[in-house]
mmCIF file with all atom_site columns, C-alpha atoms in Angstrom:
data_model
loop_
_atom_site.group_PDB
_atom_site.id
_atom_site.type_symbol
_atom_site.label_atom_id
_atom_site.label_alt_id
_atom_site.label_comp_id
_atom_site.label_asym_id
_atom_site.label_entity_id
_atom_site.label_seq_id
_atom_site.pdbx_PDB_ins_code
_atom_site.Cartn_x
_atom_site.Cartn_y
_atom_site.Cartn_z
_atom_site.occupancy
_atom_site.B_iso_or_equiv
_atom_site.pdbx_formal_charge
_atom_site.auth_seq_id
_atom_site.auth_comp_id
_atom_site.auth_asym_id
_atom_site.auth_atom_id
_atom_site.pdbx_PDB_model_num
ATOM 1   C CA . UNK A 1 1   ? -30.385 -40.275 -67.355 1.00 38.00 ? 1   UNK A CA 1
ATOM 2   C CA . UNK A 1 2   ? -27.974 -37.772 -65.321 1.00 38.00 ? 2   UNK A CA 1
ATOM 3   C CA . UNK A 1 3   ? -25.551 -35.542 -66.995 1.00 40.00 ? 3   UNK A CA 1
ATOM 4   C CA . UNK A 1 4   ? -22.535 -38.252 -66.333 1.00 37.00 ? 4   UNK A CA 1
ATOM 5   C CA . UNK A 1 5   ? -25.153 -41.216 -67.158 1.00 38.00 ? 5   UNK A CA 1
ATOM 6   C CA . UNK A 1 6   ? -25.193 -42.153 -63.276 1.00 33.00 ? 6   UNK A CA 1
ATOM 7   C CA . UNK A 1 7   ? -29.111 -42.318 -62.542 1.00 35.00 ? 7   UNK A CA 1
ATOM 8   C CA . UNK A 1 8   ? -32.562 -40.778 -63.111 1.00 35.00 ? 8   UNK A CA 1
ATOM 9   C CA . UNK A 1 9   ? -32.959 -37.366 -64.276 1.00 32.00 ? 9   UNK A CA 1
ATOM 10  C CA . UNK A 1 10  ? -35.594 -35.296 -61.944 1.00 33.00 ? 10  UNK A CA 1
ATOM 11  C CA . UNK A 1 11  ? -38.564 -33.926 -63.665 1.00 31.00 ? 11  UNK A CA 1
ATOM 12  C CA . UNK A 1 12  ? -38.085 -30.270 -64.768 1.00 32.00 ? 12  UNK A CA 1
ATOM 13  C CA . UNK A 1 13  ? -38.158 -27.427 -62.343 1.00 32.00 ? 13  UNK A CA 1
ATOM 14  C CA . UNK A 1 14  ? -39.936 -24.522 -63.663 1.00 32.00 ? 14  UNK A CA 1
ATOM 15  C CA . UNK A 1 15  ? -39.158 -21.107 -62.400 1.00 34.00 ? 15  UNK A CA 1
ATOM 16  C CA . UNK A 1 16  ? -41.256 -18.054 -63.473 1.00 32.00 ? 16  UNK A CA 1
ATOM 17  C CA . UNK A 1 17  ? -39.090 -15.307 -65.306 1.00 31.00 ? 17  UNK A CA 1
ATOM 18  C CA . UNK A 1 18  ? -41.850 -12.464 -65.177 1.00 33.00 ? 18  UNK A CA 1
ATOM 19  C CA . UNK A 1 19  ? -40.276 -11.137 -62.085 1.00 31.00 ? 19  UNK A CA 1
ATOM 20  C CA . UNK A 1 20  ? -36.878 -10.585 -63.409 1.00 32.00 ? 20  UNK A CA 1
ATOM 21  C CA . UNK A 1 21  ? -36.198 -7.208  -64.276 1.00 31.00 ? 21  UNK A CA 1
ATOM 22  C CA . UNK A 1 22  ? -34.145 -6.032  -67.506 1.00 32.00 ? 22  UNK A CA 1
ATOM 23  C CA . UNK A 1 23  ? -30.895 -4.172  -67.692 1.00 31.00 ? 23  UNK A CA 1
ATOM 24  C CA . UNK A 1 24  ? -30.310 -1.607  -70.245 1.00 30.00 ? 24  UNK A CA 1
ATOM 25  C CA . UNK A 1 25  ? -26.647 -2.627  -70.909 1.00 33.00 ? 25  UNK A CA 1
ATOM 26  C CA . UNK A 1 26  ? -27.411 -6.313  -71.017 1.00 32.00 ? 26  UNK A CA 1
ATOM 27  C CA . UNK A 1 27  ? -25.753 -7.409  -74.781 1.00 32.00 ? 27  UNK A CA 1
ATOM 28  C CA . UNK A 1 28  ? -23.999 -10.349 -74.667 1.00 38.00 ? 28  UNK A CA 1
ATOM 29  C CA . UNK A 1 29  ? -21.959 -12.502 -77.049 1.00 38.00 ? 29  UNK A CA 1
ATOM 30  C CA . UNK A 1 30  ? -23.320 -15.858 -77.855 1.00 37.00 ? 30  UNK A CA 1
ATOM 31  C CA . UNK A 1 31  ? -20.426 -17.285 -79.549 1.00 39.00 ? 31  UNK A CA 1
ATOM 32  C CA . UNK A 1 32  ? -18.854 -18.365 -82.777 1.00 39.00 ? 32  UNK A CA 1
ATOM 33  C CA . UNK A 1 33  ? -19.261 -22.000 -82.317 1.00 40.00 ? 33  UNK A CA 1
ATOM 34  C CA . UNK A 1 34  ? -22.902 -21.876 -82.424 1.00 39.00 ? 34  UNK A CA 1
ATOM 35  C CA . UNK A 1 35  ? -25.159 -22.089 -85.767 1.00 38.00 ? 35  UNK A CA 1
ATOM 36  C CA . UNK A 1 36  ? -27.730 -19.808 -86.700 1.00 35.00 ? 36  UNK A CA 1
ATOM 37  C CA . UNK A 1 37  ? -30.173 -22.057 -85.705 1.00 41.00 ? 37  UNK A CA 1
ATOM 38  C CA . UNK A 1 38  ? -29.011 -22.207 -82.009 1.00 53.00 ? 38  UNK A CA 1
ATOM 39  C CA . UNK A 1 39  ? -28.698 -18.262 -81.777 1.00 60.00 ? 39  UNK A CA 1
ATOM 40  C CA . UNK A 1 40  ? -31.434 -16.770 -79.612 1.00 81.00 ? 40  UNK A CA 1
ATOM 41  C CA . UNK A 1 41  ? -31.571 -13.378 -78.245 1.00 89.00 ? 41  UNK A CA 1
ATOM 42  C CA . UNK A 1 42  ? -29.797 -13.100 -75.135 1.00 92.00 ? 42  UNK A CA 1
ATOM 43  C CA . UNK A 1 43  ? -32.630 -12.912 -72.159 1.00 95.00 ? 43  UNK A CA 1
ATOM 44  C CA . UNK A 1 44  ? -31.564 -9.683  -70.324 1.00 95.00 ? 44  UNK A CA 1
ATOM 45  C CA . UNK A 1 45  ? -35.025 -10.097 -68.664 1.00 95.00 ? 45  UNK A CA 1
ATOM 46  C CA . UNK A 1 46  ? -34.009 -13.060 -66.668 1.00 95.00 ? 46  UNK A CA 1
ATOM 47  C CA . UNK A 1 47  ? -31.062 -10.740 -65.065 1.00 97.00 ? 47  UNK A CA 1
ATOM 48  C CA . UNK A 1 48  ? -31.785 -9.450  -61.488 1.00 96.00 ? 48  UNK A CA 1
ATOM 49  C CA . UNK A 1 49  ? -30.412 -8.673  -58.280 1.00 96.00 ? 49  UNK A CA 1
ATOM 50  C CA . UNK A 1 50  ? -31.475 -10.675 -55.156 1.00 94.00 ? 50  UNK A CA 1
ATOM 51  C CA . UNK A 1 51  ? -31.271 -10.004 -51.600 1.00 93.00 ? 51  UNK A CA 1
ATOM 52  C CA . UNK A 1 52  ? -29.533 -13.089 -49.891 1.00 91.00 ? 52  UNK A CA 1
ATOM 53  C CA . UNK A 1 53  ? -30.507 -14.425 -46.416 1.00 89.00 ? 53  UNK A CA 1
ATOM 54  C CA . UNK A 1 54  ? -27.662 -12.709 -44.825 1.00 90.00 ? 54  UNK A CA 1
ATOM 55  C CA . UNK A 1 55  ? -28.491 -9.373  -46.207 1.00 91.00 ? 55  UNK A CA 1
ATOM 56  C CA . UNK A 1 56  ? -25.898 -9.450  -49.231 1.00 92.00 ? 56  UNK A CA 1
ATOM 57  C CA . UNK A 1 57  ? -26.984 -9.129  -52.748 1.00 94.00 ? 57  UNK A CA 1
ATOM 58  C CA . UNK A 1 58  ? -26.202 -11.167 -55.676 1.00 95.00 ? 58  UNK A CA 1
ATOM 59  C CA . UNK A 1 59  ? -26.792 -10.635 -59.739 1.00 97.00 ? 59  UNK A CA 1
ATOM 60  C CA . UNK A 1 60  ? -28.449 -13.537 -61.519 1.00 97.00 ? 60  UNK A CA 1
ATOM 61  C CA . UNK A 1 61  ? -27.906 -13.661 -64.994 1.00 97.00 ? 61  UNK A CA 1
ATOM 62  C CA . UNK A 1 62  ? -27.652 -16.135 -68.035 1.00 97.00 ? 62  UNK A CA 1
ATOM 63  C CA . UNK A 1 63  ? -24.099 -17.601 -68.558 1.00 97.00 ? 63  UNK A CA 1
ATOM 64  C CA . UNK A 1 64  ? -22.655 -16.759 -71.892 1.00 96.00 ? 64  UNK A CA 1
ATOM 65  C CA . UNK A 1 65  ? -19.520 -17.760 -73.932 1.00 95.00 ? 65  UNK A CA 1
ATOM 66  C CA . UNK A 1 66  ? -17.787 -14.730 -72.568 1.00 96.00 ? 66  UNK A CA 1
ATOM 67  C CA . UNK A 1 67  ? -17.954 -16.545 -69.115 1.00 97.00 ? 67  UNK A CA 1
ATOM 68  C CA . UNK A 1 68  ? -15.438 -19.529 -69.654 1.00 97.00 ? 68  UNK A CA 1
ATOM 69  C CA . UNK A 1 69  ? -12.582 -18.217 -67.628 1.00 97.00 ? 69  UNK A CA 1
ATOM 70  C CA . UNK A 1 70  ? -14.967 -17.126 -64.823 1.00 97.00 ? 70  UNK A CA 1
ATOM 71  C CA . UNK A 1 71  ? -16.519 -20.410 -64.865 1.00 97.00 ? 71  UNK A CA 1
ATOM 72  C CA . UNK A 1 72  ? -13.194 -22.394 -64.501 1.00 97.00 ? 72  UNK A CA 1
ATOM 73  C CA . UNK A 1 73  ? -11.999 -20.045 -61.819 1.00 97.00 ? 73  UNK A CA 1
ATOM 74  C CA . UNK A 1 74  ? -15.215 -20.823 -60.058 1.00 97.00 ? 74  UNK A CA 1
ATOM 75  C CA . UNK A 1 75  ? -15.159 -24.446 -60.353 1.00 97.00 ? 75  UNK A CA 1
ATOM 76  C CA . UNK A 1 76  ? -11.511 -24.303 -58.823 1.00 96.00 ? 76  UNK A CA 1
ATOM 77  C CA . UNK A 1 77  ? -13.029 -22.855 -55.731 1.00 96.00 ? 77  UNK A CA 1
ATOM 78  C CA . UNK A 1 78  ? -15.372 -25.358 -55.036 1.00 96.00 ? 78  UNK A CA 1
ATOM 79  C CA . UNK A 1 79  ? -14.380 -28.356 -52.771 1.00 96.00 ? 79  UNK A CA 1
ATOM 80  C CA . UNK A 1 80  ? -13.978 -31.724 -53.685 1.00 96.00 ? 80  UNK A CA 1
ATOM 81  C CA . UNK A 1 81  ? -17.104 -32.930 -51.846 1.00 95.00 ? 81  UNK A CA 1
ATOM 82  C CA . UNK A 1 82  ? -19.341 -30.420 -53.476 1.00 95.00 ? 82  UNK A CA 1
ATOM 83  C CA . UNK A 1 83  ? -18.211 -31.367 -56.921 1.00 95.00 ? 83  UNK A CA 1
ATOM 84  C CA . UNK A 1 84  ? -18.639 -34.785 -55.870 1.00 94.00 ? 84  UNK A CA 1
ATOM 85  C CA . UNK A 1 85  ? -22.488 -33.900 -55.109 1.00 92.00 ? 85  UNK A CA 1
ATOM 86  C CA . UNK A 1 86  ? -22.701 -32.161 -58.525 1.00 92.00 ? 86  UNK A CA 1
ATOM 87  C CA . UNK A 1 87  ? -21.329 -34.980 -60.686 1.00 91.00 ? 87  UNK A CA 1
ATOM 88  C CA . UNK A 1 88  ? -21.786 -38.210 -58.237 1.00 91.00 ? 88  UNK A CA 1
ATOM 89  C CA . UNK A 1 89  ? -18.254 -38.906 -59.157 1.00 91.00 ? 89  UNK A CA 1
ATOM 90  C CA . UNK A 1 90  ? -14.876 -37.677 -58.512 1.00 91.00 ? 90  UNK A CA 1
ATOM 91  C CA . UNK A 1 91  ? -14.691 -34.512 -60.898 1.00 91.00 ? 91  UNK A CA 1
ATOM 92  C CA . UNK A 1 92  ? -11.451 -32.482 -59.840 1.00 94.00 ? 92  UNK A CA 1
ATOM 93  C CA . UNK A 1 93  ? -11.619 -30.166 -63.143 1.00 94.00 ? 93  UNK A CA 1
ATOM 94  C CA . UNK A 1 94  ? -13.557 -29.323 -66.029 1.00 96.00 ? 94  UNK A CA 1
ATOM 95  C CA . UNK A 1 95  ? -12.466 -30.245 -69.480 1.00 96.00 ? 95  UNK A CA 1
ATOM 96  C CA . UNK A 1 96  ? -12.223 -27.904 -72.385 1.00 97.00 ? 96  UNK A CA 1
ATOM 97  C CA . UNK A 1 97  ? -15.628 -29.965 -73.442 1.00 97.00 ? 97  UNK A CA 1
ATOM 98  C CA . UNK A 1 98  ? -17.441 -29.179 -70.196 1.00 96.00 ? 98  UNK A CA 1
ATOM 99  C CA . UNK A 1 99  ? -16.354 -25.665 -70.386 1.00 97.00 ? 99  UNK A CA 1
ATOM 100 C CA . UNK A 1 100 ? -17.734 -25.240 -73.836 1.00 97.00 ? 100 UNK A CA 1
ATOM 101 C CA . UNK A 1 101 ? -20.985 -27.042 -72.998 1.00 94.00 ? 101 UNK A CA 1
ATOM 102 C CA . UNK A 1 102 ? -21.471 -25.102 -69.820 1.00 96.00 ? 102 UNK A CA 1
ATOM 103 C CA . UNK A 1 103 ? -21.155 -21.721 -71.726 1.00 96.00 ? 103 UNK A CA 1
ATOM 104 C CA . UNK A 1 104 ? -22.898 -22.381 -74.817 1.00 96.00 ? 104 UNK A CA 1
ATOM 105 C CA . UNK A 1 105 ? -26.615 -22.060 -74.539 1.00 95.00 ? 105 UNK A CA 1
ATOM 106 C CA . UNK A 1 106 ? -29.500 -21.459 -76.872 1.00 95.00 ? 106 UNK A CA 1
ATOM 107 C CA . UNK A 1 107 ? -31.747 -19.943 -73.695 1.00 94.00 ? 107 UNK A CA 1
ATOM 108 C CA . UNK A 1 108 ? -34.662 -22.163 -74.764 1.00 94.00 ? 108 UNK A CA 1
ATOM 109 C CA . UNK A 1 109 ? -33.519 -25.959 -74.545 1.00 95.00 ? 109 UNK A CA 1
ATOM 110 C CA . UNK A 1 110 ? -30.261 -25.248 -72.862 1.00 94.00 ? 110 UNK A CA 1
ATOM 111 C CA . UNK A 1 111 ? -29.882 -22.955 -70.190 1.00 95.00 ? 111 UNK A CA 1
ATOM 112 C CA . UNK A 1 112 ? -27.281 -21.842 -67.663 1.00 97.00 ? 112 UNK A CA 1
ATOM 113 C CA . UNK A 1 113 ? -27.485 -19.122 -64.773 1.00 97.00 ? 113 UNK A CA 1
ATOM 114 C CA . UNK A 1 114 ? -24.967 -17.852 -62.704 1.00 98.00 ? 114 UNK A CA 1
ATOM 115 C CA . UNK A 1 115 ? -25.242 -15.755 -59.349 1.00 97.00 ? 115 UNK A CA 1
ATOM 116 C CA . UNK A 1 116 ? -22.315 -13.361 -59.263 1.00 97.00 ? 116 UNK A CA 1
ATOM 117 C CA . UNK A 1 117 ? -20.948 -11.121 -56.360 1.00 96.00 ? 117 UNK A CA 1
ATOM 118 C CA . UNK A 1 118 ? -18.577 -8.602  -57.480 1.00 95.00 ? 118 UNK A CA 1
ATOM 119 C CA . UNK A 1 119 ? -18.633 -10.165 -61.092 1.00 95.00 ? 119 UNK A CA 1
ATOM 120 C CA . UNK A 1 120 ? -17.426 -13.378 -59.869 1.00 96.00 ? 120 UNK A CA 1
ATOM 121 C CA . UNK A 1 121 ? -19.526 -16.651 -59.911 1.00 97.00 ? 121 UNK A CA 1
ATOM 122 C CA . UNK A 1 122 ? -20.492 -17.760 -56.585 1.00 97.00 ? 122 UNK A CA 1
ATOM 123 C CA . UNK A 1 123 ? -23.092 -20.320 -57.859 1.00 97.00 ? 123 UNK A CA 1
ATOM 124 C CA . UNK A 1 124 ? -24.344 -21.887 -61.313 1.00 97.00 ? 124 UNK A CA 1
ATOM 125 C CA . UNK A 1 125 ? -27.493 -23.595 -62.208 1.00 96.00 ? 125 UNK A CA 1
ATOM 126 C CA . UNK A 1 126 ? -28.276 -25.380 -65.705 1.00 95.00 ? 126 UNK A CA 1
ATOM 127 C CA . UNK A 1 127 ? -30.909 -27.319 -67.239 1.00 92.00 ? 127 UNK A CA 1
ATOM 128 C CA . UNK A 1 128 ? -30.793 -29.193 -70.547 1.00 94.00 ? 128 UNK A CA 1
ATOM 129 C CA . UNK A 1 129 ? -34.580 -30.411 -71.707 1.00 95.00 ? 129 UNK A CA 1
ATOM 130 C CA . UNK A 1 130 ? -34.540 -34.038 -72.499 1.00 95.00 ? 130 UNK A CA 1
ATOM 131 C CA . UNK A 1 131 ? -37.190 -36.657 -73.653 1.00 94.00 ? 131 UNK A CA 1
ATOM 132 C CA . UNK A 1 132 ? -38.544 -39.245 -71.598 1.00 92.00 ? 132 UNK A CA 1
ATOM 133 C CA . UNK A 1 133 ? -35.839 -41.486 -72.499 1.00 93.00 ? 133 UNK A CA 1
ATOM 134 C CA . UNK A 1 134 ? -33.333 -39.056 -71.464 1.00 92.00 ? 134 UNK A CA 1
ATOM 135 C CA . UNK A 1 135 ? -31.843 -37.556 -74.725 1.00 94.00 ? 135 UNK A CA 1
ATOM 136 C CA . UNK A 1 136 ? -31.255 -34.182 -75.596 1.00 93.00 ? 136 UNK A CA 1
ATOM 137 C CA . UNK A 1 137 ? -34.946 -32.697 -76.953 1.00 93.00 ? 137 UNK A CA 1
ATOM 138 C CA . UNK A 1 138 ? -36.655 -29.446 -77.716 1.00 92.00 ? 138 UNK A CA 1
ATOM 139 C CA . UNK A 1 139 ? -40.328 -28.317 -76.902 1.00 87.00 ? 139 UNK A CA 1
ATOM 140 C CA . UNK A 1 140 ? -42.687 -29.609 -76.346 1.00 90.00 ? 140 UNK A CA 1
ATOM 141 C CA . UNK A 1 141 ? -40.670 -32.168 -74.336 1.00 91.00 ? 141 UNK A CA 1
ATOM 142 C CA . UNK A 1 142 ? -41.399 -31.082 -70.595 1.00 91.00 ? 142 UNK A CA 1
ATOM 143 C CA . UNK A 1 143 ? -38.527 -32.698 -68.621 1.00 94.00 ? 143 UNK A CA 1
ATOM 144 C CA . UNK A 1 144 ? -35.004 -31.367 -68.311 1.00 94.00 ? 144 UNK A CA 1
ATOM 145 C CA . UNK A 1 145 ? -31.832 -32.541 -66.585 1.00 93.00 ? 145 UNK A CA 1
ATOM 146 C CA . UNK A 1 146 ? -31.098 -29.741 -63.784 1.00 95.00 ? 146 UNK A CA 1
ATOM 147 C CA . UNK A 1 147 ? -27.575 -29.250 -61.966 1.00 94.00 ? 147 UNK A CA 1
ATOM 148 C CA . UNK A 1 148 ? -26.930 -26.582 -59.193 1.00 94.00 ? 148 UNK A CA 1
ATOM 149 C CA . UNK A 1 149 ? -23.333 -25.935 -57.741 1.00 96.00 ? 149 UNK A CA 1
ATOM 150 C CA . UNK A 1 150 ? -22.698 -23.490 -55.079 1.00 95.00 ? 150 UNK A CA 1
ATOM 151 C CA . UNK A 1 151 ? -19.135 -22.553 -53.984 1.00 95.00 ? 151 UNK A CA 1
ATOM 152 C CA . UNK A 1 152 ? -18.628 -23.740 -50.332 1.00 95.00 ? 152 UNK A CA 1
ATOM 153 C CA . UNK A 1 153 ? -18.088 -20.313 -48.820 1.00 92.00 ? 153 UNK A CA 1
ATOM 154 C CA . UNK A 1 154 ? -21.767 -19.195 -50.313 1.00 93.00 ? 154 UNK A CA 1
ATOM 155 C CA . UNK A 1 155 ? -23.550 -22.238 -49.370 1.00 92.00 ? 155 UNK A CA 1
ATOM 156 C CA . UNK A 1 156 ? -26.532 -21.254 -46.982 1.00 88.00 ? 156 UNK A CA 1
ATOM 157 C CA . UNK A 1 157 ? -26.702 -17.632 -48.344 1.00 85.00 ? 157 UNK A CA 1
ATOM 158 C CA . UNK A 1 158 ? -29.378 -18.696 -50.617 1.00 71.00 ? 158 UNK A CA 1
ATOM 159 C CA . UNK A 1 159 ? -32.673 -16.589 -51.819 1.00 62.00 ? 159 UNK A CA 1
ATOM 160 C CA . UNK A 1 160 ? -35.830 -17.969 -52.507 1.00 59.00 ? 160 UNK A CA 1
ATOM 161 C CA . UNK A 1 161 ? -38.833 -16.691 -54.429 1.00 55.00 ? 161 UNK A CA 1
ATOM 162 C CA . UNK A 1 162 ? -41.468 -15.363 -52.491 1.00 51.00 ? 162 UNK A CA 1
ATOM 163 C CA . UNK A 1 163 ? -43.819 -18.459 -53.316 1.00 48.00 ? 163 UNK A CA 1
ATOM 164 C CA . UNK A 1 164 ? -41.820 -20.972 -51.555 1.00 46.00 ? 164 UNK A CA 1
ATOM 165 C CA . UNK A 1 165 ? -42.125 -21.803 -48.185 1.00 43.00 ? 165 UNK A CA 1
ATOM 166 C CA . UNK A 1 166 ? -39.750 -20.941 -45.571 1.00 45.00 ? 166 UNK A CA 1
ATOM 167 C CA . UNK A 1 167 ? -40.334 -24.493 -43.866 1.00 45.00 ? 167 UNK A CA 1
ATOM 168 C CA . UNK A 1 168 ? -38.324 -27.571 -44.900 1.00 43.00 ? 168 UNK A CA 1
ATOM 169 C CA . UNK A 1 169 ? -40.399 -30.133 -46.639 1.00 44.00 ? 169 UNK A CA 1
ATOM 170 C CA . UNK A 1 170 ? -41.441 -33.364 -44.702 1.00 38.00 ? 170 UNK A CA 1
ATOM 171 C CA . UNK A 1 171 ? -39.658 -36.484 -45.320 1.00 38.00 ? 171 UNK A CA 1
ATOM 172 C CA . UNK A 1 172 ? -42.630 -37.842 -47.258 1.00 37.00 ? 172 UNK A CA 1
ATOM 173 C CA . UNK A 1 173 ? -42.971 -34.817 -49.485 1.00 38.00 ? 173 UNK A CA 1
ATOM 174 C CA . UNK A 1 174 ? -38.944 -34.540 -50.083 1.00 35.00 ? 174 UNK A CA 1
ATOM 175 C CA . UNK A 1 175 ? -39.032 -38.123 -50.812 1.00 35.00 ? 175 UNK A CA 1
ATOM 176 C CA . UNK A 1 176 ? -41.787 -38.066 -53.326 1.00 36.00 ? 176 UNK A CA 1
ATOM 177 C CA . UNK A 1 177 ? -40.574 -34.764 -54.887 1.00 38.00 ? 177 UNK A CA 1
ATOM 178 C CA . UNK A 1 178 ? -37.748 -34.789 -57.774 1.00 36.00 ? 178 UNK A CA 1
ATOM 179 C CA . UNK A 1 179 ? -35.569 -32.219 -56.431 1.00 36.00 ? 179 UNK A CA 1
ATOM 180 C CA . UNK A 1 180 ? -32.133 -31.921 -55.050 1.00 36.00 ? 180 UNK A CA 1
ATOM 181 C CA . UNK A 1 181 ? -33.077 -32.574 -51.746 1.00 35.00 ? 181 UNK A CA 1
ATOM 182 C CA . UNK A 1 182 ? -33.508 -36.168 -52.982 1.00 34.00 ? 182 UNK A CA 1
ATOM 183 C CA . UNK A 1 183 ? -29.788 -36.646 -53.669 1.00 38.00 ? 183 UNK A CA 1
ATOM 184 C CA . UNK A 1 184 ? -28.035 -34.004 -51.958 1.00 41.00 ? 184 UNK A CA 1
ATOM 185 C CA . UNK A 1 185 ? -27.129 -33.689 -48.356 1.00 45.00 ? 185 UNK A CA 1
ATOM 186 C CA . UNK A 1 186 ? -28.500 -30.554 -46.341 1.00 47.00 ? 186 UNK A CA 1
ATOM 187 C CA . UNK A 1 187 ? -26.378 -27.572 -46.435 1.00 47.00 ? 187 UNK A CA 1
ATOM 188 C CA . UNK A 1 188 ? -24.421 -26.995 -43.212 1.00 48.00 ? 188 UNK A CA 1
ATOM 189 C CA . UNK A 1 189 ? -23.008 -23.805 -43.672 1.00 45.00 ? 189 UNK A CA 1
#
């Protein structure tokens, strides 16, 4: 089930994290609303600077409670069309409940990452581990609900891991793969 209850959820997309470099000053707040069982060490080793296709750079890092205002500002700059493709329904603004959910993570079963330029979000990705019936789950469950949102002005600038092919998948492979290409239009920017 999708995040809004509107369809099937793709299989988990797994990304290696061993290539991400740690930062020396990467302490972040996990937040007062999390219980001790929800708290996990901030994964500073997931932070990295990446070179974008156009030669610019972005910082990839986990989203934390301290990012609530930054997340709201980012969302306000995304077009209604991009919001629609993200939520599969009109979704003009994030509720307080959404902001809480998208900024409170355990970094194991719930993860949110942001791409930032100049400290401001330009893209977000999150996953929530789910069971086979689409409910919230913990390991060893191996499926996840995955969602991406990129500010319109930054679409098409993406970086891709060196292991990914630079060619587009064939229609047959795209149709059989559980990926955003199945549900989202191609980026035109």
